[in-house]
Coordinates of C-alpha atoms in Angstrom, one line a residue:
Chain A
X469 CA -6.4 20.3 0.9
X470 CA -5.7 20.9 4.5
X471 CA -6.2 18.2 7.2
X472 CA -9.0 18.9 9.7
X473 CA -7.8 19.5 13.2
X474 CA -7.2 16.7 15.7
X475 CA -5.3 15.9 18.9
X476 CA -2.3 13.7 18.3
X477 CA -1.1 11.0 20.7
X478 CA 2.1 9.0 20.4
X479 CA 1.8 6.0 22.7
X480 CA 5.0 4.2 23.6
X481 CA 3.5 0.8 24.0
X482 CA 0.6 -1.1 22.4
X483 CA -1.0 -1.2 25.9
X484 CA -1.1 2.6 25.9
X485 CA -2.5 2.7 22.4
X486 CA -5.3 0.3 23.4
X487 CA -6.1 2.4 26.5
X488 CA -6.3 5.5 24.3
X489 CA -8.8 3.8 22.0
X490 CA -10.8 2.7 25.0
X491 CA -10.9 6.2 26.3
X492 CA -11.8 7.9 23.1
X493 CA -14.0 5.2 21.5
X494 CA -15.1 6.0 18.0
X495 CA -13.7 9.5 18.1
X496 CA -10.2 8.1 17.7
X497 CA -8.4 6.5 14.8
X498 CA -5.0 4.7 14.7
X499 CA -2.5 5.8 12.2
X500 CA 0.4 3.5 11.2
X501 CA 1.9 4.6 7.9
X502 CA -0.8 7.1 7.4
X503 CA -0.7 6.9 3.7
X504 CA -4.3 5.9 3.4
X505 CA -5.8 7.6 6.5
X506 CA -4.4 11.0 5.8
X507 CA -5.8 11.0 2.3
X508 CA -9.2 10.2 3.6
X509 CA -8.9 12.9 6.2
X510 CA -8.0 15.4 3.6
X511 CA -11.0 14.4 1.6
X512 CA -13.1 14.7 4.8
X513 CA -14.3 11.2 4.6
X514 CA -13.0 10.8 8.1
X515 CA -12.6 13.5 10.8
X516 CA -11.3 11.8 13.9
X517 CA -10.9 14.1 16.8
X518 CA -8.0 12.0 18.1
X519 CA -5.2 10.3 16.2
X520 CA -3.3 7.5 17.9
X521 CA 0.0 7.3 16.1
X522 CA 1.5 3.8 16.2
X523 CA 4.8 4.9 14.7
X524 CA 6.1 5.4 18.2
X525 CA 5.9 1.6 18.8
X526 CA 8.8 0.0 16.9
X527 CA 8.3 -3.3 18.8
X528 CA 5.6 -4.1 16.3
X529 CA 8.0 -4.1 13.3
X530 CA 9.5 -7.6 13.0
X531 CA 9.7 -10.7 10.9
X532 CA 10.5 -13.7 13.0
X533 CA 10.3 -17.4 12.7
X534 CA 7.8 -19.1 14.9
X535 CA 8.5 -22.4 16.7
X536 CA 5.3 -23.8 15.4
X537 CA 6.6 -23.6 11.8
X538 CA 5.8 -20.3 10.3
X539 CA 6.5 -16.6 10.3
X540 CA 5.2 -13.9 12.6
X541 CA 5.1 -10.5 11.0
X542 CA 4.5 -7.4 13.1
X543 CA 1.7 -5.4 11.6
X544 CA 3.8 -2.2 11.7
X545 CA 6.4 -3.8 9.4
X546 CA 6.8 -1.5 6.4
X547 CA 5.9 -2.8 3.0
X548 CA 9.4 -1.9 1.8
X549 CA 10.9 -4.2 4.4
X550 CA 8.6 -7.1 3.4
X551 CA 9.4 -6.5 -0.2
X552 CA 13.1 -6.8 0.4
X553 CA 13.3 -9.4 3.2
X554 CA 15.3 -12.4 2.2
X555 CA 13.4 -14.5 4.7
X556 CA 10.1 -13.6 3.1
X557 CA 11.5 -13.9 -0.4
X558 CA 12.6 -17.4 0.5
X559 CA 9.6 -18.7 2.4
X560 CA 6.7 -16.7 0.8
X561 CA 8.0 -15.0 -2.4
X562 CA 4.5 -14.1 -3.4
X563 CA 4.1 -12.0 -0.3
X564 CA 7.3 -10.1 -1.2
X565 CA 5.9 -9.7 -4.7
X566 CA 2.5 -8.4 -3.5
X567 CA 4.1 -6.0 -1.0
X568 CA 6.4 -4.7 -3.8
X569 CA 3.4 -4.0 -6.1
X570 CA 1.7 -1.7 -3.7
X571 CA 1.6 2.0 -4.8
X572 CA 5.0 3.5 -5.1
X573 CA 8.4 3.2 -3.5
X574 CA 7.8 6.4 -1.5
X575 CA 4.6 5.0 -0.1
X576 CA 6.1 1.6 0.7
X577 CA 8.8 3.3 2.7
X578 CA 6.2 4.4 5.1
X579 CA 3.1 2.2 4.7
X580 CA 2.7 -0.9 6.8
X581 CA 1.5 -4.5 6.0
X582 CA -1.1 -4.2 8.7
X583 CA -2.4 -1.0 7.2
X584 CA -2.6 -2.7 3.8
X585 CA -4.7 -5.5 5.3
X586 CA -7.0 -3.0 7.0
X587 CA -7.4 -0.9 3.9
X588 CA -10.9 0.3 3.6
X589 CA -12.9 -0.7 0.5
X590 CA -12.6 1.8 -2.4
X591 CA -14.9 3.3 -5.0
X592 CA -14.7 6.2 -7.4
X593 CA -17.8 7.7 -5.9
X594 CA -16.5 7.5 -2.4
X595 CA -12.8 8.2 -2.4
X596 CA -13.2 11.8 -3.6
X597 CA -12.8 15.1 -1.9
X598 CA -15.7 16.6 0.0
X599 CA -16.1 19.2 -2.8
X600 CA -16.6 16.4 -5.4
X601 CA -18.9 14.4 -3.3
X602 CA -21.3 17.1 -2.2
X603 CA -23.1 17.3 -5.5
X604 CA -24.3 13.7 -5.2
X605 CA -26.7 12.0 -2.8
X606 CA -25.2 10.0 0.0
X607 CA -24.4 6.4 -0.9
X608 CA -24.6 3.4 1.4
X609 CA -20.9 3.8 2.4
X610 CA -21.6 7.3 3.5
X611 CA -24.7 6.3 5.5
X612 CA -27.2 7.0 2.7
X613 CA -29.5 4.6 0.9
X614 CA -28.2 4.0 -2.6
X615 CA -25.2 2.8 -4.6
X616 CA -23.9 5.0 -7.4
X617 CA -22.2 2.0 -9.0
X618 CA -24.9 -0.5 -9.0
X619 CA -28.2 1.2 -9.9
X620 CA -30.9 -0.1 -7.6
X621 CA -28.2 -1.9 -5.7
X622 CA -29.0 -3.3 -2.2
X623 CA -25.7 -2.6 -0.6
X624 CA -22.3 -1.0 -1.0
X625 CA -20.2 -2.6 -3.7
X626 CA -16.9 -0.8 -3.0
X627 CA -13.9 -3.1 -3.7
X628 CA -11.1 -4.5 -1.6
X629 CA -8.0 -3.3 -3.4
X630 CA -5.3 -4.3 -1.0
X631 CA -2.5 -6.2 -2.8
X632 CA -1.3 -8.2 0.2
X633 CA -4.8 -9.4 1.1
X634 CA -5.4 -12.1 -1.5
X635 CA -1.8 -13.4 -1.0
X636 CA -2.1 -13.7 2.7
X637 CA -5.5 -15.3 2.4
X638 CA -4.1 -17.8 -0.1
X639 CA -1.3 -18.5 2.4
X640 CA -3.8 -19.3 5.1
X641 CA -2.6 -16.4 7.3
X642 CA -4.1 -15.5 10.7
X643 CA -4.1 -12.1 12.3
X644 CA -3.8 -11.1 16.0
X645 CA -6.0 -8.3 17.1
X646 CA -5.5 -6.5 20.4
X647 CA -7.6 -4.2 22.5
X648 CA -8.0 -3.2 26.2
X649 CA -10.2 -6.3 26.5
X650 CA -7.4 -8.7 25.5
X651 CA -6.4 -10.3 22.3
X652 CA -7.9 -12.6 19.7
X653 CA -6.5 -14.5 16.7
X654 CA -8.6 -14.6 13.5
X655 CA -8.2 -16.5 10.3
X656 CA -7.8 -13.9 7.6
X657 CA -10.7 -15.4 5.6
X658 CA -12.9 -14.6 8.6
X659 CA -11.4 -11.1 9.1
X660 CA -13.1 -9.8 6.0
X661 CA -16.8 -9.3 6.0
X662 CA -17.5 -9.2 2.3
X663 CA -19.4 -6.0 2.8
X664 CA -18.4 -2.8 1.1
X665 CA -19.3 -0.8 4.2
X666 CA -17.4 -2.2 7.2
X667 CA -14.9 -4.4 5.3
X668 CA -13.4 -6.2 8.3
X669 CA -14.4 -7.3 11.8
X670 CA -12.1 -4.8 13.5
X671 CA -13.9 -2.9 16.2
X672 CA -13.0 0.8 16.6
X673 CA -11.1 0.1 19.8
X674 CA -9.1 -2.8 18.3
X675 CA -5.7 -2.8 16.7
X676 CA -4.3 -5.4 14.3
X677 CA -0.9 -6.3 15.7
X678 CA 0.5 -9.4 14.0
X679 CA 0.2 -11.6 11.0
X680 CA 0.9 -15.3 11.4
X681 CA 1.8 -17.2 8.2
X682 CA 2.3 -21.0 8.4
X683 CA 5.2 -22.4 6.3
X684 CA 4.3 -24.2 3.1
X685 CA 5.1 -27.9 2.6
X686 CA 7.8 -29.0 0.1
X687 CA 6.9 -28.9 -3.6
X688 CA 4.9 -25.7 -3.1
X689 CA 4.8 -22.7 -5.3
X690 CA 3.1 -19.4 -5.1
X691 CA 2.8 -16.2 -7.1
X692 CA 1.0 -12.8 -7.0
X693 CA -0.1 -11.3 -10.3
X694 CA -1.6 -7.8 -10.6
X695 CA -3.5 -6.2 -13.4
X696 CA -3.4 -2.4 -13.2
X697 CA -3.5 0.6 -15.5
X698 CA 0.1 1.4 -14.8
X699 CA 2.9 -0.8 -13.5
X700 CA 3.2 1.4 -10.4
X701 CA 1.0 3.8 -8.4
X702 CA -2.4 2.2 -9.2
X703 CA -4.6 0.1 -7.1
X704 CA -5.3 -3.3 -8.7
X705 CA -7.9 -3.8 -11.3
X706 CA -7.4 -7.4 -10.4
X707 CA -5.1 -9.2 -8.0
X708 CA -4.5 -13.0 -8.1
X709 CA -2.8 -14.9 -5.3
X710 CA -2.1 -18.6 -6.0
X711 CA -0.5 -21.1 -3.8
X712 CA -0.1 -24.6 -5.1
X713 CA 1.3 -27.7 -3.5
X714 CA 2.2 -30.9 -5.3
X715 CA 1.8 -34.3 -3.6
X716 CA 5.2 -35.8 -3.0
X717 CA 5.7 -39.0 -4.9
X718 CA 3.0 -38.9 -7.5
X719 CA 3.3 -35.2 -8.5
X720 CA -0.5 -34.8 -8.5
X721 CA -1.9 -31.5 -7.4
X722 CA -2.4 -31.5 -3.7
X723 CA -3.6 -28.3 -2.0
X724 CA -4.3 -25.3 -4.2
X725 CA -5.6 -21.9 -3.2
X726 CA -6.7 -19.3 -5.7
X727 CA -7.7 -16.0 -4.1
X728 CA -8.8 -13.0 -6.2
X729 CA -8.5 -9.4 -5.1
X730 CA -10.3 -6.3 -6.4
X731 CA -13.3 -8.2 -7.8
X732 CA -15.4 -7.8 -4.7
X733 CA -15.6 -6.1 -1.3
X734 CA -13.3 -8.8 0.2
X735 CA -10.7 -11.1 -1.4
X736 CA -12.6 -14.1 -3.0
X737 CA -11.4 -17.7 -2.8
X738 CA -12.6 -19.4 -6.0
X739 CA -13.3 -22.8 -4.6
X740 CA -14.9 -24.3 -7.7
X741 CA -11.8 -23.5 -9.7
X742 CA -9.6 -25.0 -7.0
X743 CA -11.7 -28.2 -7.1
X744 CA -10.9 -28.7 -10.8
X745 CA -7.3 -29.1 -9.9
X746 CA -7.2 -30.8 -6.5
X747 CA -6.0 -34.4 -6.7
X748 CA -5.6 -34.3 -10.4
X749 CA -2.6 -34.6 -12.7
X750 CA -1.8 -31.0 -13.8
X751 CA -1.8 -30.2 -17.4
X752 CA -1.9 -27.0 -19.4
X753 CA -5.5 -27.9 -20.4
X754 CA -6.6 -28.5 -16.8
X755 CA -5.1 -25.1 -15.8
X756 CA -7.0 -23.4 -18.6
X757 CA -10.2 -25.2 -17.4
X758 CA -9.7 -24.0 -13.8
X759 CA -9.1 -20.5 -15.0
X760 CA -12.3 -20.6 -17.0
X761 CA -14.2 -21.9 -14.0
X762 CA -12.7 -19.1 -11.9
X763 CA -13.9 -16.5 -14.4
X764 CA -17.4 -17.9 -14.2
X765 CA -17.4 -18.1 -10.4
X766 CA -17.0 -14.4 -9.8
X767 CA -19.6 -11.7 -10.3
X768 CA -17.9 -8.5 -11.2
X769 CA -19.7 -5.2 -11.7
X770 CA -18.7 -2.5 -14.1
X771 CA -17.0 0.0 -11.8
X772 CA -14.0 2.3 -11.6
X773 CA -13.9 2.6 -15.3
X774 CA -13.5 -1.1 -15.8
X775 CA -16.2 -3.1 -17.6
X776 CA -17.4 -6.2 -15.9
X777 CA -16.7 -8.2 -19.0
X778 CA -13.1 -7.1 -19.1
X779 CA -12.6 -8.0 -15.4
X780 CA -14.2 -11.4 -15.9
X781 CA -11.9 -12.1 -18.9
X782 CA -8.8 -10.9 -16.9
X783 CA -9.8 -13.3 -14.1
X784 CA -9.4 -16.1 -16.6
X785 CA -6.2 -14.8 -18.1
X786 CA -4.4 -14.0 -14.8
X787 CA -5.6 -17.1 -13.0
X788 CA -4.2 -19.2 -15.9
X789 CA -0.8 -17.3 -15.8
X790 CA -0.7 -17.5 -12.0
X791 CA -1.4 -21.2 -11.9
X792 CA 1.2 -21.9 -14.6
X793 CA 3.8 -20.0 -12.6
X794 CA 2.9 -21.5 -9.3
X795 CA 3.1 -25.0 -10.8
X796 CA 6.5 -24.2 -12.3
X797 CA 7.8 -23.0 -9.0
X798 CA 6.3 -26.0 -7.2
X799 CA 8.0 -28.5 -9.5
X800 CA 11.3 -26.6 -9.1
X801 CA 11.3 -26.5 -5.3
Chain B
X669 CA -3.2 23.2 20.0
X670 CA 0.4 23.9 18.7
X671 CA 3.2 21.5 19.7
X672 CA 6.8 22.5 20.0
X673 CA 8.9 20.3 17.7
X674 CA 12.4 20.0 16.5
X675 CA 13.0 19.2 12.8
X676 CA 16.4 18.2 11.4
X677 CA 16.3 19.5 7.8
X678 CA 19.4 19.7 5.6
X679 CA 21.7 19.4 8.5
X680 CA 20.1 22.2 10.5
X681 CA 17.9 21.8 13.5
X682 CA 14.8 24.0 13.5
X683 CA 12.6 24.6 16.6
X684 CA 8.9 25.2 15.5
X685 CA 5.5 25.5 17.1
X686 CA 3.0 23.7 14.8
X687 CA -0.4 22.1 15.0
X688 CA -0.5 18.3 14.6
X689 CA -2.6 18.7 11.5
X690 CA 0.2 20.4 9.6
X691 CA 1.9 18.1 7.1
X692 CA 5.7 18.0 6.7
X693 CA 5.2 19.5 3.2
X694 CA 3.3 22.5 4.6
X695 CA 5.8 23.1 7.3
X696 CA 8.8 22.9 4.9
X697 CA 7.2 25.3 2.5
X698 CA 5.4 27.7 4.8
X699 CA 7.4 27.7 8.0
X700 CA 10.9 27.1 6.6
X701 CA 10.6 28.7 3.2
X702 CA 11.9 25.5 1.5
X703 CA 9.7 25.5 -1.5
X704 CA 11.6 22.9 -3.5
X705 CA 9.1 20.2 -2.4
X706 CA 5.9 20.8 -4.3
X707 CA 2.2 20.4 -3.6
X708 CA 1.2 18.5 -6.8
X709 CA -1.8 16.3 -5.9
X710 CA -1.5 16.5 -2.1
X711 CA -2.7 12.9 -1.8
X712 CA 0.3 10.7 -2.5
X713 CA -0.2 10.0 -6.2
X714 CA 2.4 12.3 -8.0
X715 CA 5.7 12.3 -6.0
X716 CA 6.3 16.1 -6.3
X717 CA 6.5 16.4 -2.6
X718 CA 9.2 13.7 -2.3
X719 CA 11.9 14.4 0.3
X720 CA 14.4 12.0 1.8
X721 CA 13.8 10.9 5.4
X722 CA 16.7 9.0 6.9
X723 CA 17.9 8.6 3.3
X724 CA 14.7 7.1 2.0
X725 CA 12.2 8.8 -0.4
X726 CA 8.9 9.6 1.3
X727 CA 5.9 11.7 0.5
X728 CA 5.9 14.8 2.7
X729 CA 2.3 15.6 1.9
X730 CA 1.3 12.4 3.8
X731 CA 3.6 12.8 6.8
X732 CA 2.7 15.0 9.8
X733 CA 5.3 17.5 10.8
X734 CA 4.9 16.4 14.4
X735 CA 5.9 12.8 13.5
X736 CA 9.0 13.9 11.7
X737 CA 11.0 14.7 14.8
X738 CA 14.3 12.9 15.3
X739 CA 14.6 12.0 11.6
X740 CA 17.1 13.4 9.2
X741 CA 15.3 15.2 6.4
X742 CA 16.9 16.1 3.1
X743 CA 15.2 18.4 0.7
X744 CA 16.4 19.5 -2.8
X745 CA 17.8 22.6 -1.2
X746 CA 20.2 20.5 0.9
X747 CA 21.6 18.7 -2.1
X748 CA 23.9 21.3 -3.6
X749 CA 27.1 22.2 -1.7
X750 CA 27.4 26.0 -1.4
X751 CA 27.5 27.3 -4.9
X752 CA 27.9 24.0 -6.6
X753 CA 25.2 21.7 -7.9
X754 CA 25.4 17.9 -7.2
X755 CA 26.4 15.5 -10.0
X756 CA 22.7 14.5 -10.5
X757 CA 21.5 18.2 -10.7
X758 CA 24.2 19.0 -13.3
X759 CA 23.4 15.9 -15.3
X760 CA 19.7 16.9 -15.4
X761 CA 20.7 20.2 -16.9
X762 CA 23.2 18.7 -19.3
X763 CA 20.7 16.2 -20.6
X764 CA 17.8 18.5 -21.0
X765 CA 15.9 16.6 -18.3
X766 CA 14.2 19.7 -17.0
X767 CA 11.3 21.5 -18.7
X768 CA 8.9 23.2 -16.3
X769 CA 10.9 21.8 -13.4
X770 CA 8.0 21.0 -11.1
X771 CA 8.8 17.3 -10.9
X772 CA 12.5 17.9 -10.7
X773 CA 13.2 18.2 -7.0
X774 CA 11.2 15.1 -6.2
X775 CA 12.7 13.0 -9.0
X776 CA 16.3 14.1 -8.2
X777 CA 15.9 13.2 -4.6
X778 CA 14.4 9.8 -5.5
X779 CA 17.2 9.2 -7.9
X780 CA 19.8 10.2 -5.4
X781 CA 18.5 7.7 -2.8
X782 CA 18.3 5.1 -5.5
X783 CA 21.9 5.6 -6.7
X784 CA 23.1 5.6 -3.2
X785 CA 21.9 2.0 -2.9
X786 CA 22.4 0.9 -6.5
X787 CA 25.4 2.7 -7.9
X788 CA 25.3 0.9 -11.3
X789 CA 21.8 0.2 -12.3
X790 CA 20.4 -0.8 -15.6
X791 CA 17.8 1.2 -17.5
X792 CA 14.8 -0.9 -16.4
X793 CA 15.9 -0.5 -12.7
X794 CA 16.0 3.2 -13.1
X795 CA 12.6 3.3 -14.7
X796 CA 11.2 1.3 -11.8
X797 CA 13.0 3.4 -9.2
X798 CA 11.4 6.7 -10.4
X799 CA 7.9 5.1 -10.9
X800 CA 6.5 7.1 -8.0
X801 CA 7.4 10.5 -9.6
X802 CA 5.2 11.8 -12.4
X803 CA 6.5 14.2 -15.1
X804 CA 4.0 15.8 -17.4
X805 CA 6.6 17.5 -19.6
X806 CA 9.5 15.4 -20.6
X807 CA 8.3 11.9 -21.3
X808 CA 11.0 10.7 -18.9
X809 CA 13.6 9.7 -21.6
X810 CA 16.0 12.5 -20.8
X811 CA 15.4 12.0 -17.1
X812 CA 16.4 8.4 -17.3
X813 CA 19.4 9.3 -19.5
X814 CA 20.5 11.9 -17.0
X815 CA 20.3 9.4 -14.1
X816 CA 22.1 6.7 -16.1
X817 CA 24.9 9.1 -17.0
X818 CA 25.6 9.7 -13.3
X819 CA 25.4 6.0 -12.6
X820 CA 28.1 5.2 -15.2
X821 CA 30.6 7.3 -13.4

């Protein structure tokens, strides 16, 4: 598959990049690692006339400590760097885990954390070559009026399969977004729309530039678990990001965040499952109960070869395992 | 419109005129005649297009030629010193780790980069390291043995 033609710009600063997007509006796309965009261009899902290559702006690759008590991560930081960073492994080991579970080593050497967060939703009927797709009527994501996955469905049900998304949401991260109009900071949970078509609130002229993650209190533990067909390469069938904090003194469960990826068009925080644990004395039985509640809280569809019943069962299994591990780490910390 | 670029491949600098839409894989194979890197899936899922960029394995099918300037690129052709195969290449032959050979250039380069950073890995680490390179013929056992054999030395 050959890429379609385009004009290629390499801005030296983010300001230049923002100006280019302002000038070319929705005819331009940014590329960071390019490992997702180029595939979709080969499949002719996207044919931007202009590519704004952010690789020429190394000032957006950094992991630095923030005075306010957290980390600031440049959006262009490569996943391989996040995976291996001793600072991230120390403060947010689940983020290093999630980054390390993305695709393959070759992709992580080039792909960026910002790109992973901005990953478009995926579906077997959408992420295919032009040749494959042309024999089927257009679905919602392609601007048509039906969904191939959910017969009679009212909207696009493509899934958010970014590995770092549930983890960063569980960590309460915020993202900084820049454009020629200025900058804004958005809580990650507000960044995702929940829609299969138009997965995040980024406008075509905006660029995600930074991820801000507040430090966790003492007695916190977090983990990312991923269910996938193979240990490498594959997108998640299910991703579970759990962050758990024990109250100092009495050891009761304080704050807990359980965020599921790849069950919906956005990462889903299972609040009802969290409520089972908050303020309670943790036991194996209570964790199993929370996992059960989580599995009932989600509404998976049968898609991408995975039956909904399997996905629901795996929500229970992986939530349970993740809570156990997060609890173990919280006690040890 | 074509752009004039300079690519540093296997220690030599090539001056080329290429359109932005040409991937590094296409340019290596079609402009430079370096056909060791293969077009397997062309979408980042098989690893047969793996080359080393600044010592790191990357997928040349998902990298544009125009964004590869100023970066040292190593292909399988650059591995053997004149007339002599590298230790890894010889080990692959000795251990029967090559059948059709399609995955071989990519796997050897990935393994080389891995061993450069981890000279004495365990078997599980080797398996994880080559996870991004698919092989349809061998079942990976001989490949892992061949890599471990070089690691022991």
